[in-house]
Coordinates of C-alpha atoms in Angstrom, one line a residue:
M830 CA -20.2 8.5 -5.5
A831 CA -18.7 5.1 -6.3
E832 CA -15.2 4.9 -7.6
H833 CA -14.0 1.6 -9.2
V834 CA -10.3 0.8 -9.8
V835 CA -8.9 -2.2 -11.5
G836 CA -5.2 -2.6 -10.6
K837 CA -2.4 -3.7 -12.8
N838 CA -1.7 -7.4 -13.4
V839 CA 1.5 -8.9 -12.1
F840 CA 2.8 -12.4 -12.5
I841 CA 4.0 -14.1 -9.3
D842 CA 6.1 -17.3 -9.4
K843 CA 3.8 -19.2 -7.0
Q844 CA 0.7 -21.2 -7.7
P845 CA -2.7 -19.6 -7.0
I846 CA -3.4 -22.1 -4.1
M847 CA -0.2 -20.9 -2.3
L848 CA -1.1 -17.2 -2.5
Y849 CA -4.8 -17.8 -1.7
S850 CA -3.8 -19.8 1.3
K851 CA -1.7 -17.0 2.7
F852 CA -4.6 -14.5 2.7
C853 CA -7.6 -16.7 3.5
N854 CA -6.6 -16.7 7.2
M855 CA -5.5 -13.2 8.1
Q856 CA -3.6 -14.3 11.2
G857 CA -0.9 -15.7 9.0
I858 CA 0.0 -12.1 8.0
I859 CA 1.3 -11.2 11.4
D860 CA 4.2 -13.6 11.1
A861 CA 5.5 -11.6 8.1
L862 CA 5.5 -8.2 9.9
P863 CA 8.6 -6.8 11.5
E864 CA 8.5 -7.0 15.3
D865 CA 8.1 -3.3 15.8
K866 CA 5.0 -3.2 13.6
K867 CA 3.2 -6.2 15.1
E868 CA 1.8 -4.4 18.2
K869 CA 0.2 -1.8 16.0
V870 CA -1.8 -4.2 14.0
Q871 CA -5.0 -6.0 15.2
I872 CA -5.6 -9.3 13.4
T873 CA -8.2 -12.0 13.6
E874 CA -8.8 -14.9 11.3
D875 CA -11.1 -12.7 9.2
S876 CA -10.0 -9.1 9.9
L877 CA -7.1 -6.8 10.0
S878 CA -6.9 -3.2 11.1
V879 CA -4.0 -0.7 11.4
K880 CA -3.5 3.0 11.9
V881 CA -1.6 4.6 9.0
Y882 CA -0.9 8.3 9.1
G883 CA -3.4 8.7 12.0
M884 CA -6.2 7.1 10.0
E885 CA -7.6 3.6 10.9
I886 CA -7.8 1.3 7.9
G887 CA -9.4 -2.1 8.4
V888 CA -10.6 -5.0 6.2
K889 CA -12.8 -7.9 6.9
L890 CA -12.8 -11.0 4.8
T891 CA -16.3 -11.7 3.5
E892 CA -15.9 -13.8 0.4
R893 CA -13.8 -16.8 -0.4
V894 CA -13.8 -18.5 -3.8
P895 CA -11.2 -21.3 -3.2
F896 CA -7.9 -20.6 -4.8
S897 CA -9.1 -17.8 -7.1
K898 CA -10.7 -14.9 -5.3
L899 CA -10.9 -13.2 -1.9
G900 CA -13.3 -10.4 -1.1
F901 CA -12.9 -7.9 1.7
V902 CA -15.0 -5.0 3.0
Q903 CA -14.1 -2.0 5.2
Y904 CA -13.8 -2.8 8.9
G905 CA -13.8 -0.6 11.9
N906 CA -13.7 3.2 11.7
T907 CA -12.5 3.5 8.1
P908 CA -13.1 6.9 6.6
F909 CA -15.3 5.6 3.8
P910 CA -16.9 2.3 2.7
F911 CA -15.1 0.1 0.3
N912 CA -14.8 -3.4 -1.2
L913 CA -11.4 -4.9 -2.1
T914 CA -11.1 -8.1 -4.2
L915 CA -7.9 -10.1 -4.7
H916 CA -7.8 -12.2 -7.8
F917 CA -5.5 -15.2 -8.1
D918 CA -5.7 -16.7 -11.6
P919 CA -3.4 -19.4 -13.1
A920 CA -0.9 -17.7 -15.4
L921 CA -1.6 -18.9 -19.0
T922 CA 2.0 -18.3 -20.1
K923 CA 3.9 -19.9 -17.2
D924 CA 3.2 -23.1 -15.4
G925 CA 2.9 -22.8 -11.6
A926 CA 2.6 -19.0 -11.7
T927 CA -0.2 -16.7 -10.7
D928 CA -1.7 -13.8 -12.7
F929 CA -2.6 -11.5 -9.8
H930 CA -4.6 -8.3 -9.6
I931 CA -6.7 -6.2 -7.2
E932 CA -10.0 -4.4 -7.7
L933 CA -11.2 -1.6 -5.4
S934 CA -14.7 -0.1 -5.2
A935 CA -15.0 2.9 -2.8
E936 CA -17.9 5.1 -1.9
L937 CA -16.4 8.6 -1.7
N938 CA -18.2 11.8 -0.7
T939 CA -17.2 14.9 -2.5
M940 CA -14.5 15.9 0.0
M941 CA -12.9 12.5 0.0
K942 CA -13.1 12.3 -3.8
M943 CA -11.2 15.6 -4.0
M944 CA -8.6 14.4 -1.5
I945 CA -7.9 10.8 -2.6
G946 CA -10.0 10.0 -5.6
G947 CA -7.2 10.6 -8.1
K948 CA -4.8 8.5 -5.9
L949 CA -6.7 5.3 -5.7
Q950 CA -5.2 3.8 -8.9
A951 CA -1.7 4.4 -7.6
A952 CA -2.6 3.0 -4.1
V953 CA -4.0 -0.2 -5.6
D954 CA -1.0 -0.6 -7.9
Q955 CA 1.4 0.0 -4.9
L956 CA -0.5 -2.6 -2.9
T957 CA -0.2 -5.0 -5.8
D958 CA 3.5 -4.5 -6.0
A959 CA 3.9 -4.9 -2.3
I960 CA 2.1 -8.3 -2.3
S961 CA 4.1 -9.4 -5.3
Q962 CA 7.4 -8.5 -3.6
A963 CA 6.3 -10.1 -0.3
A964 CA 5.3 -13.3 -2.2
S965 CA 8.8 -13.3 -3.7
G966 CA 10.4 -13.1 -0.3
Q967 CA 11.3 -9.4 -0.5
M968 CA 10.4 -6.6 1.9
P969 CA 7.9 -4.5 0.0
S970 CA 9.4 -1.2 -1.2
G971 CA 8.6 1.7 1.2
F972 CA 7.1 -0.6 3.9
D973 CA 9.3 1.0 6.6
S974 CA 8.3 4.5 5.6
Y975 CA 4.6 4.0 6.7
V976 CA 3.9 5.6 10.1
M977 CA 2.0 3.0 12.2

């Protein structure tokens, strides 16, 4: 059964081109990781995978709309199929800023829906906050608490 979540919107004080450029080549993400986490992440130009709480989560970049949207699909041995889309829109209320949000569509079987279906909105919003914090030069809240 398909679950669709639209994350909250946040404003980031960087132009859409700057944010888009950070994510359109996944290898750039490795530079932002703490040294002790780098060995646990596998990254190529178009893919990223990591083990979190014993579960492999991976994404592969499949869609690029220059400076406005990046689309990802599940990659590797993820527990369910999903699509993740990052939206980078120019902020209408502030020059040079980005109106950012994430959309997630996931195909969850009955068991997975019972386990995580109600937590998808919070997960997408937490990811949105983490990206916003990282873009502002801050370590995302709770990043060190993830078991990798």
